[in-house]
Amino acid sequence: MEEFGDVLAKRFNQNNYLGQYEQMKIAVYENAEVKRFLALHREQLTDADIQKSFPKLYEYVKDRETFEQTGVSKIAPGYEPQLVLNFHYVDVTYVPTQNLLNKRRNEEIRARVRAIDMPKDIQDATLEKYEQTEGRFEALIAAADFVSAYTEQPKQFHKGLYLVGSFGVGKTYLLGAIAHRLASQGHITTLIHFPSFAVDMKQAIGKETVGDKLDAVKKSPILMIDDIGADSMSAWIRDEVLGVILQYRMQEQLPTFFSSNFDFAELEEHLTMTQKGDVEPMKAKRIMERIRFLTKEIQLVGENRRNASQ
Ligand code: ADP
Ligand code: MG
């Protein structure tokens, strides 16, 4: 910005630019905001101060013009030029526009929703946009109840939701919307697509990253496990991954959510049979005890929204 002033000053010294200079002066001193500003600060500024400020006033007038016309400052995109008094001269300051402030706030909120292997569109899910239908109403109320209870007393244990319903009914979307609302209140949520997470974990077996990945998930202040039961599980995933996560969350009383096509009874049956075909009802019962402790089962009923939106 100094350079701009220098260039301008050099130009003024060249006679052939005098006509142009007169025009610039008119543009500057006839500008309504410049007039208002100078009148407001007349007592603090001498004539020499005002003259010295000319390059800045000119910068302001030009950039303000661009900003008014296009909505974007040329000098500092996302910011809006404004005049300020800087001791004995007038300066231009660039303040973030409301748009930029909104964008920053949205980025902060999004950063608190840690989605692992989740569909991209859940980042845009909000409770406001959540379409209410009779079959989804109970879930929506339970979601709102959770958010208000948790935000009022984040240190206390609150049961999460276990959302049951058929494919496309809006379970994942609702989890995303809850995470978004919690994020807007400053809370961090991790969402994992459980079948993909299980594959990741299996691939990481024997590597050091296994413990780190598992830790990050199990310790998340709020955890949402999406699509549990969608794939058959190995005994290792069931007992050493899921079991370990749930055990920790129960001990630490950390809010945990699920979505599934299976209700509690169906999931128990699903967990009983391992990928290899072993039947282990006691292991399944133990997992279910933890899920029951951590969550409240809620049914969502409705049409498949995936077809509706296509
Ligand atoms: P599920 O997890 O139950 O299979 P999804 O949550 O993935 O279903 O929803 C299916 C589609 O419908 C997604 O594209 C999602 O963005 C959209 N959707 C779901 N519920 C709503 C809703 N209440 N309002 C707006 N869009 C929704
Ligand atoms: Mg889903």
Tab-separated table of C-alpha atoms and ligand atoms in Angstrom:
chain	number	residue	atom	x	y	z
A	1	MET	CA	0.000	0.000	0.000
A	2	GLU	CA	2.930	2.335	0.622
A	3	GLU	CA	4.104	1.594	-2.879
A	4	PHE	CA	0.809	2.719	-4.262
A	5	GLY	CA	1.233	6.060	-2.436
A	6	ASP	CA	4.754	6.471	-3.809
A	7	VAL	CA	3.650	5.851	-7.346
A	8	LEU	CA	0.903	8.380	-6.941
A	9	ALA	CA	3.245	10.997	-5.476
A	10	LYS	CA	5.624	10.571	-8.408
A	11	ARG	CA	2.793	11.062	-10.811
A	12	PHE	CA	1.757	14.294	-9.143
A	13	ASN	CA	5.204	15.744	-9.738
A	14	GLN	CA	4.940	15.313	-13.459
A	15	ASN	CA	3.275	18.300	-15.100
A	16	ASN	CA	1.511	16.337	-17.754
A	17	TYR	CA	-0.488	14.562	-15.114
A	18	LEU	CA	-1.796	17.723	-13.571
A	19	GLY	CA	-5.108	17.542	-15.392
A	20	GLN	CA	-5.562	14.015	-14.277
A	21	TYR	CA	-4.648	15.034	-10.743
A	22	GLU	CA	-7.397	17.659	-10.757
A	23	GLN	CA	-9.866	14.976	-11.717
A	24	MET	CA	-8.639	12.690	-8.997
A	25	LYS	CA	-9.020	15.499	-6.493
A	26	ILE	CA	-12.614	15.992	-7.535
A	27	ALA	CA	-13.307	12.292	-7.275
A	28	VAL	CA	-11.828	12.245	-3.779
A	29	TYR	CA	-13.143	15.433	-2.256
A	30	GLU	CA	-16.607	15.111	-3.753
A	31	ASN	CA	-16.955	11.597	-2.395
A	32	ALA	CA	-19.733	11.568	0.193
A	33	GLU	CA	-17.949	9.330	2.666
A	34	VAL	CA	-14.691	11.285	2.367
A	35	LYS	CA	-16.615	14.497	2.958
A	36	ARG	CA	-18.381	13.055	5.971
A	37	PHE	CA	-15.171	11.643	7.392
A	38	LEU	CA	-13.153	14.821	6.950
A	39	ALA	CA	-15.933	16.932	8.441
A	40	LEU	CA	-16.127	14.593	11.415
A	41	HIS	CA	-12.385	14.852	12.071
A	42	ARG	CA	-11.797	18.409	10.882
A	43	GLU	CA	-10.499	19.501	14.257
A	44	GLN	CA	-7.886	16.752	14.431
A	45	LEU	CA	-6.539	17.321	10.910
A	46	THR	CA	-4.637	20.281	9.472
A	47	ASP	CA	-4.813	21.114	5.750
A	48	ALA	CA	-1.336	19.621	5.404
A	49	ASP	CA	-2.511	16.412	7.079
A	50	ILE	CA	-5.339	16.152	4.585
A	51	GLN	CA	-3.003	16.759	1.661
A	52	LYS	CA	-0.608	14.142	2.945
A	53	SER	CA	-3.550	11.717	3.178
A	54	PHE	CA	-4.509	12.183	-0.445
A	55	PRO	CA	-3.058	8.889	-1.748
A	56	LYS	CA	-4.938	6.998	0.953
A	57	LEU	CA	-8.156	8.877	0.303
A	58	TYR	CA	-7.775	8.084	-3.375
A	59	GLU	CA	-7.108	4.437	-2.642
A	60	TYR	CA	-10.262	4.407	-0.526
A	61	VAL	CA	-12.455	6.053	-3.172
A	62	LYS	CA	-11.277	3.735	-5.955
A	63	ASP	CA	-11.484	0.540	-3.992
A	64	ARG	CA	-14.792	1.517	-2.426
A	65	GLU	CA	-16.151	2.066	-5.932
A	66	THR	CA	-15.050	-1.413	-6.969
A	67	PHE	CA	-16.475	-2.847	-3.753
A	68	GLU	CA	-19.863	-1.153	-4.265
A	69	GLN	CA	-20.028	-2.312	-7.877
A	70	THR	CA	-18.822	-5.887	-7.546
A	71	GLY	CA	-19.141	-6.640	-3.837
A	72	VAL	CA	-15.443	-7.510	-3.752
A	73	SER	CA	-12.523	-5.252	-2.854
A	74	LYS	CA	-9.675	-5.393	-5.370
A	75	ILE	CA	-7.016	-4.709	-2.755
A	76	ALA	CA	-8.292	-7.107	-0.102
A	77	PRO	CA	-10.959	-9.525	-1.374
A	78	GLY	CA	-13.386	-10.511	1.383
A	79	TYR	CA	-12.737	-7.236	3.157
A	80	GLU	CA	-14.391	-3.873	2.910
A	81	PRO	CA	-12.390	-0.609	2.731
A	82	GLN	CA	-13.110	1.930	5.440
A	83	LEU	CA	-11.532	5.238	6.398
A	84	VAL	CA	-9.820	5.568	9.753
A	85	LEU	CA	-7.915	8.300	11.485
A	86	ASN	CA	-4.344	7.229	12.064
A	87	PHE	CA	-2.825	9.876	14.317
A	88	HIS	CA	-2.220	12.765	11.888
A	89	TYR	CA	-3.355	11.307	8.635
A	90	VAL	CA	-6.228	9.392	7.163
A	91	ASP	CA	-5.683	5.726	6.474
A	92	VAL	CA	-7.687	2.950	4.860
A	93	THR	CA	-8.483	-0.123	6.863
A	94	TYR	CA	-9.959	-3.314	5.493
A	95	VAL	CA	-12.580	-4.889	7.699
A	96	PRO	CA	-13.937	-8.384	7.101
A	97	THR	CA	-17.293	-8.336	5.354
A	98	GLN	CA	-20.280	-10.066	6.923
A	99	ASN	CA	-19.921	-12.667	4.194
A	100	LEU	CA	-16.354	-13.402	5.185
A	101	LEU	CA	-17.287	-13.530	8.874
A	102	ASN	CA	-20.105	-15.968	8.093
A	103	LYS	CA	-17.771	-18.063	5.980
A	104	ARG	CA	-15.186	-18.223	8.768
A	105	ARG	CA	-17.793	-19.188	11.313
A	106	ASN	CA	-19.081	-21.922	9.027
A	107	GLU	CA	-15.569	-23.244	8.568
A	108	GLU	CA	-15.084	-23.329	12.335
A	109	ILE	CA	-18.330	-25.236	12.743
A	110	ARG	CA	-17.452	-27.701	9.989
A	111	ALA	CA	-14.069	-28.348	11.560
A	112	ARG	CA	-15.835	-29.564	14.697
A	113	VAL	CA	-17.654	-32.239	12.695
A	114	ARG	CA	-15.010	-34.879	12.098
A	115	ALA	CA	-16.477	-37.157	9.504
A	116	ILE	CA	-14.519	-40.291	8.646
A	117	ASP	CA	-15.582	-42.133	5.485
A	118	MET	CA	-18.953	-40.426	5.599
A	119	PRO	CA	-20.890	-39.143	2.580
A	120	LYS	CA	-19.955	-35.529	1.830
A	121	ASP	CA	-23.466	-34.139	1.980
A	122	ILE	CA	-23.791	-34.768	5.707
A	123	GLN	CA	-21.574	-31.702	6.174
A	124	ASP	CA	-24.529	-29.639	4.995
A	125	ALA	CA	-27.146	-31.367	7.126
A	126	THR	CA	-28.887	-29.163	9.665
A	127	LEU	CA	-31.802	-29.664	12.013
A	128	GLU	CA	-33.462	-26.598	10.494
A	129	LYS	CA	-33.484	-28.248	7.084
A	130	TYR	CA	-34.550	-31.604	8.495
A	131	GLU	CA	-37.862	-32.290	6.913
A	132	GLN	CA	-40.410	-33.285	9.520
A	133	THR	CA	-42.725	-36.126	8.767
A	134	GLU	CA	-44.725	-38.170	11.219
A	135	GLY	CA	-42.396	-41.153	10.994
A	136	ARG	CA	-39.335	-39.044	11.753
A	137	PHE	CA	-40.888	-36.804	14.357
A	138	GLU	CA	-39.915	-38.831	17.421
A	139	ALA	CA	-36.302	-38.926	16.265
A	140	LEU	CA	-36.251	-35.197	15.674
A	141	ILE	CA	-37.646	-34.484	19.143
A	142	ALA	CA	-35.144	-36.875	20.720
A	143	ALA	CA	-32.344	-35.150	18.790
A	144	ALA	CA	-33.418	-31.725	19.995
A	145	ASP	CA	-33.742	-33.034	23.576
A	146	PHE	CA	-30.252	-34.470	23.439
A	147	VAL	CA	-28.744	-31.262	22.118
A	148	SER	CA	-30.338	-29.107	24.795
A	149	ALA	CA	-29.517	-31.540	27.625
A	150	TYR	CA	-25.926	-31.952	26.464
A	151	THR	CA	-25.223	-28.286	25.853
A	152	GLU	CA	-26.642	-27.398	29.253
A	153	GLN	CA	-24.602	-30.031	31.088
A	154	PRO	CA	-21.810	-31.387	28.883
A	155	LYS	CA	-20.052	-33.039	31.832
A	156	GLN	CA	-23.040	-35.211	32.733
A	157	PHE	CA	-23.855	-38.469	31.034
A	158	HIS	CA	-26.549	-38.292	28.384
A	159	LYS	CA	-27.807	-41.268	26.448
A	160	GLY	CA	-27.261	-40.932	22.734
A	161	LEU	CA	-29.700	-42.124	20.083
A	162	TYR	CA	-29.757	-45.460	18.342
A	163	LEU	CA	-31.556	-44.635	15.100
A	164	VAL	CA	-33.248	-47.588	13.440
A	165	GLY	CA	-34.896	-47.490	10.069
A	166	SER	CA	-34.800	-48.718	6.541
A	167	PHE	CA	-32.373	-47.617	3.871
A	168	GLY	CA	-32.728	-43.957	2.825
A	169	VAL	CA	-35.079	-42.876	5.601
A	170	GLY	CA	-32.671	-40.169	6.774
A	171	LYS	CA	-30.720	-41.700	9.681
A	172	THR	CA	-27.277	-40.589	8.568
A	173	TYR	CA	-28.609	-37.173	7.661
A	174	LEU	CA	-30.055	-36.767	11.138
A	175	LEU	CA	-26.736	-37.735	12.752
A	176	GLY	CA	-25.000	-35.110	10.601
A	177	ALA	CA	-27.594	-32.511	11.558
A	178	ILE	CA	-27.147	-33.224	15.279
A	179	ALA	CA	-23.360	-33.015	14.905
A	180	HIS	CA	-23.731	-29.706	13.096
A	181	ARG	CA	-25.937	-28.241	15.826
A	182	LEU	CA	-23.520	-29.419	18.527
A	183	ALA	CA	-20.636	-27.928	16.536
A	184	SER	CA	-22.353	-24.567	16.358
A	185	GLN	CA	-22.328	-24.668	20.176
A	186	GLY	CA	-18.614	-25.472	20.192
A	187	HIS	CA	-18.727	-29.264	20.645
A	188	ILE	CA	-16.645	-31.733	18.663
A	189	THR	CA	-18.252	-34.824	17.162
A	190	THR	CA	-16.648	-37.716	15.322
A	191	LEU	CA	-18.780	-39.609	12.824
A	192	ILE	CA	-17.569	-42.911	11.454
A	193	HIS	CA	-19.048	-45.085	8.796
A	194	PHE	CA	-18.577	-48.294	10.712
A	195	PRO	CA	-18.149	-50.798	7.843
A	196	SER	CA	-15.414	-48.625	6.265
A	197	PHE	CA	-13.802	-48.020	9.622
A	198	ALA	CA	-13.688	-51.786	10.202
A	199	VAL	CA	-11.901	-52.262	6.867
A	200	ASP	CA	-9.401	-49.508	7.752
A	201	MET	CA	-8.721	-51.100	11.103
A	202	LYS	CA	-8.164	-54.516	9.560
A	203	GLN	CA	-5.719	-53.072	7.062
A	204	ALA	CA	-3.853	-51.376	9.876
A	205	ILE	CA	-3.458	-54.556	11.935
A	206	GLY	CA	0.082	-54.929	13.161
A	207	LYS	CA	0.932	-51.317	12.351
A	208	GLU	CA	1.356	-48.763	15.089
A	209	THR	CA	-1.467	-46.681	13.668
A	210	VAL	CA	-4.069	-49.164	14.868
A	211	GLY	CA	-3.919	-47.957	18.454
A	212	ASP	CA	-3.876	-44.284	17.470
A	213	LYS	CA	-6.868	-44.590	15.179
A	214	LEU	CA	-8.833	-46.517	17.734
A	215	ASP	CA	-7.912	-44.049	20.464
A	216	ALA	CA	-8.954	-41.007	18.454
A	217	VAL	CA	-12.348	-42.538	17.835
A	218	LYS	CA	-13.021	-43.946	21.272
A	219	LYS	CA	-12.015	-40.721	23.036
A	220	SER	CA	-14.017	-38.332	20.866
A	221	PRO	CA	-16.248	-36.167	23.108
A	222	ILE	CA	-19.237	-37.250	21.034
A	223	LEU	CA	-19.115	-40.304	18.779
A	224	MET	CA	-21.558	-41.344	16.079
A	225	ILE	CA	-21.253	-44.821	14.638
A	226	ASP	CA	-23.058	-44.953	11.332
A	227	ASP	CA	-24.476	-48.083	9.704
A	228	ILE	CA	-23.608	-50.588	12.359
A	229	GLY	CA	-24.581	-54.075	11.288
A	230	ALA	CA	-24.411	-53.280	7.566
A	231	ASP	CA	-21.603	-55.810	7.089
A	232	SER	CA	-20.848	-59.030	8.857
A	233	MET	CA	-18.143	-58.513	11.460
A	234	SER	CA	-15.116	-60.556	12.331
A	235	ALA	CA	-14.791	-61.541	15.977
A	236	TRP	CA	-11.785	-59.212	16.174
A	237	ILE	CA	-13.728	-56.170	14.955
A	238	ARG	CA	-16.649	-56.997	17.236
A	239	ASP	CA	-14.668	-57.644	20.408
A	240	GLU	CA	-11.373	-55.767	20.039
A	241	VAL	CA	-12.558	-52.749	18.105
A	242	LEU	CA	-16.268	-52.153	18.733
A	243	GLY	CA	-16.152	-53.755	22.184
A	244	VAL	CA	-13.149	-51.677	23.220
A	245	ILE	CA	-14.687	-48.436	21.958
A	246	LEU	CA	-17.970	-49.083	23.760
A	247	GLN	CA	-16.300	-50.206	26.966
A	248	TYR	CA	-14.310	-46.984	27.113
A	249	ARG	CA	-17.307	-44.804	26.343
A	250	MET	CA	-19.368	-46.512	29.013
A	251	GLN	CA	-16.638	-46.090	31.614
A	252	GLU	CA	-16.077	-42.449	30.700
A	253	GLN	CA	-19.794	-41.849	30.147
A	254	LEU	CA	-19.278	-40.271	26.750
A	255	PRO	CA	-22.271	-39.691	24.460
A	256	THR	CA	-22.483	-42.214	21.630
A	257	PHE	CA	-24.926	-42.499	18.740
A	258	PHE	CA	-25.653	-45.223	16.218
A	259	SER	CA	-27.568	-45.656	13.047
A	260	SER	CA	-28.594	-49.066	11.781
A	261	ASN	CA	-31.013	-50.960	9.628
A	262	PHE	CA	-31.322	-53.353	12.560
A	263	ASP	CA	-33.150	-52.750	15.802
A	264	PHE	CA	-31.574	-53.933	19.081
A	265	ALA	CA	-32.896	-57.484	18.781
A	266	GLU	CA	-31.819	-57.848	15.157
A	267	LEU	CA	-28.392	-56.391	15.829
A	268	GLU	CA	-27.871	-58.848	18.676
A	269	GLU	CA	-28.638	-61.688	16.321
A	270	HIS	CA	-26.309	-60.197	13.725
A	271	LEU	CA	-23.465	-59.878	16.222
A	272	THR	CA	-23.931	-63.457	17.385
A	273	MET	CA	-22.681	-64.859	14.115
A	274	THR	CA	-19.105	-63.965	13.159
A	275	GLN	CA	-17.785	-63.659	9.616
A	276	LYS	CA	-16.313	-67.149	9.988
A	277	GLY	CA	-19.669	-68.526	10.973
A	278	ASP	CA	-18.978	-69.050	14.684
A	279	VAL	CA	-21.998	-68.589	16.914
A	280	GLU	CA	-21.185	-66.558	20.024
A	281	PRO	CA	-24.334	-65.350	21.794
A	282	MET	CA	-22.547	-64.276	24.980
A	283	LYS	CA	-20.164	-61.989	23.084
A	284	ALA	CA	-23.099	-60.441	21.242
A	285	LYS	CA	-24.977	-59.950	24.527
A	286	ARG	CA	-22.044	-58.148	26.045
A	287	ILE	CA	-21.863	-55.682	23.143
A	288	MET	CA	-25.613	-55.129	23.299
A	289	GLU	CA	-25.462	-54.385	27.031
A	290	ARG	CA	-23.080	-51.555	26.281
A	291	ILE	CA	-25.135	-50.237	23.390
A	292	ARG	CA	-28.255	-50.331	25.578
A	293	PHE	CA	-26.464	-48.462	28.319
A	294	LEU	CA	-25.221	-45.792	25.919
A	295	THR	CA	-28.308	-45.215	23.811
A	296	LYS	CA	-32.040	-45.002	23.433
A	297	GLU	CA	-33.551	-46.921	20.517
A	298	ILE	CA	-35.620	-44.803	18.153
A	299	GLN	CA	-37.410	-45.844	14.982
A	300	LEU	CA	-37.539	-43.734	11.845
A	301	VAL	CA	-40.243	-44.572	9.363
A	302	GLY	CA	-40.716	-43.074	5.926
A	303	GLU	CA	-40.093	-43.296	2.237
A	304	ASN	CA	-36.632	-43.791	0.804
A	305	ARG	CA	-35.353	-40.255	0.336
A	306	ARG	CA	-32.607	-41.363	-1.997
A	307	ASN	CA	-35.204	-42.193	-4.638
A	308	ALA	CA	-37.203	-39.078	-3.880
A	309	SER	CA	-34.196	-36.847	-4.518
A	310	GLN	CA	-33.266	-38.444	-7.822
B	1	ADP	P1	-30.107	-43.452	5.690
B	1	ADP	O1	-28.866	-43.143	6.438
B	1	ADP	O2	-31.282	-43.668	6.587
B	1	ADP	O3	-29.953	-44.562	4.722
B	1	ADP	P2	-29.699	-40.840	4.563
B	1	ADP	O4	-29.563	-40.067	5.812
B	1	ADP	O5	-28.446	-41.153	3.837
B	1	ADP	O6	-30.516	-42.171	4.820
B	1	ADP	O7	-30.708	-40.041	3.620
B	1	ADP	C1	-30.918	-40.352	2.246
B	1	ADP	C2	-30.888	-39.078	1.385
B	1	ADP	O8	-31.903	-38.167	1.733
B	1	ADP	C3	-29.592	-38.309	1.538
B	1	ADP	O9	-29.230	-37.803	0.272
B	1	ADP	C4	-29.921	-37.187	2.489
B	1	ADP	O10	-29.106	-36.064	2.252
B	1	ADP	C5	-31.375	-36.927	2.202
B	1	ADP	N1	-32.132	-36.598	3.425
B	1	ADP	C6	-32.412	-37.480	4.384
B	1	ADP	N2	-33.195	-36.946	5.324
B	1	ADP	C7	-33.429	-35.680	4.947
B	1	ADP	C8	-34.218	-34.626	5.500
B	1	ADP	N3	-34.951	-34.804	6.609
B	1	ADP	N4	-34.214	-33.454	4.887
B	1	ADP	C9	-33.532	-33.300	3.757
B	1	ADP	N5	-32.804	-34.263	3.151
B	1	ADP	C10	-32.746	-35.451	3.746
B	2	MG	MG	-27.044	-44.095	6.325
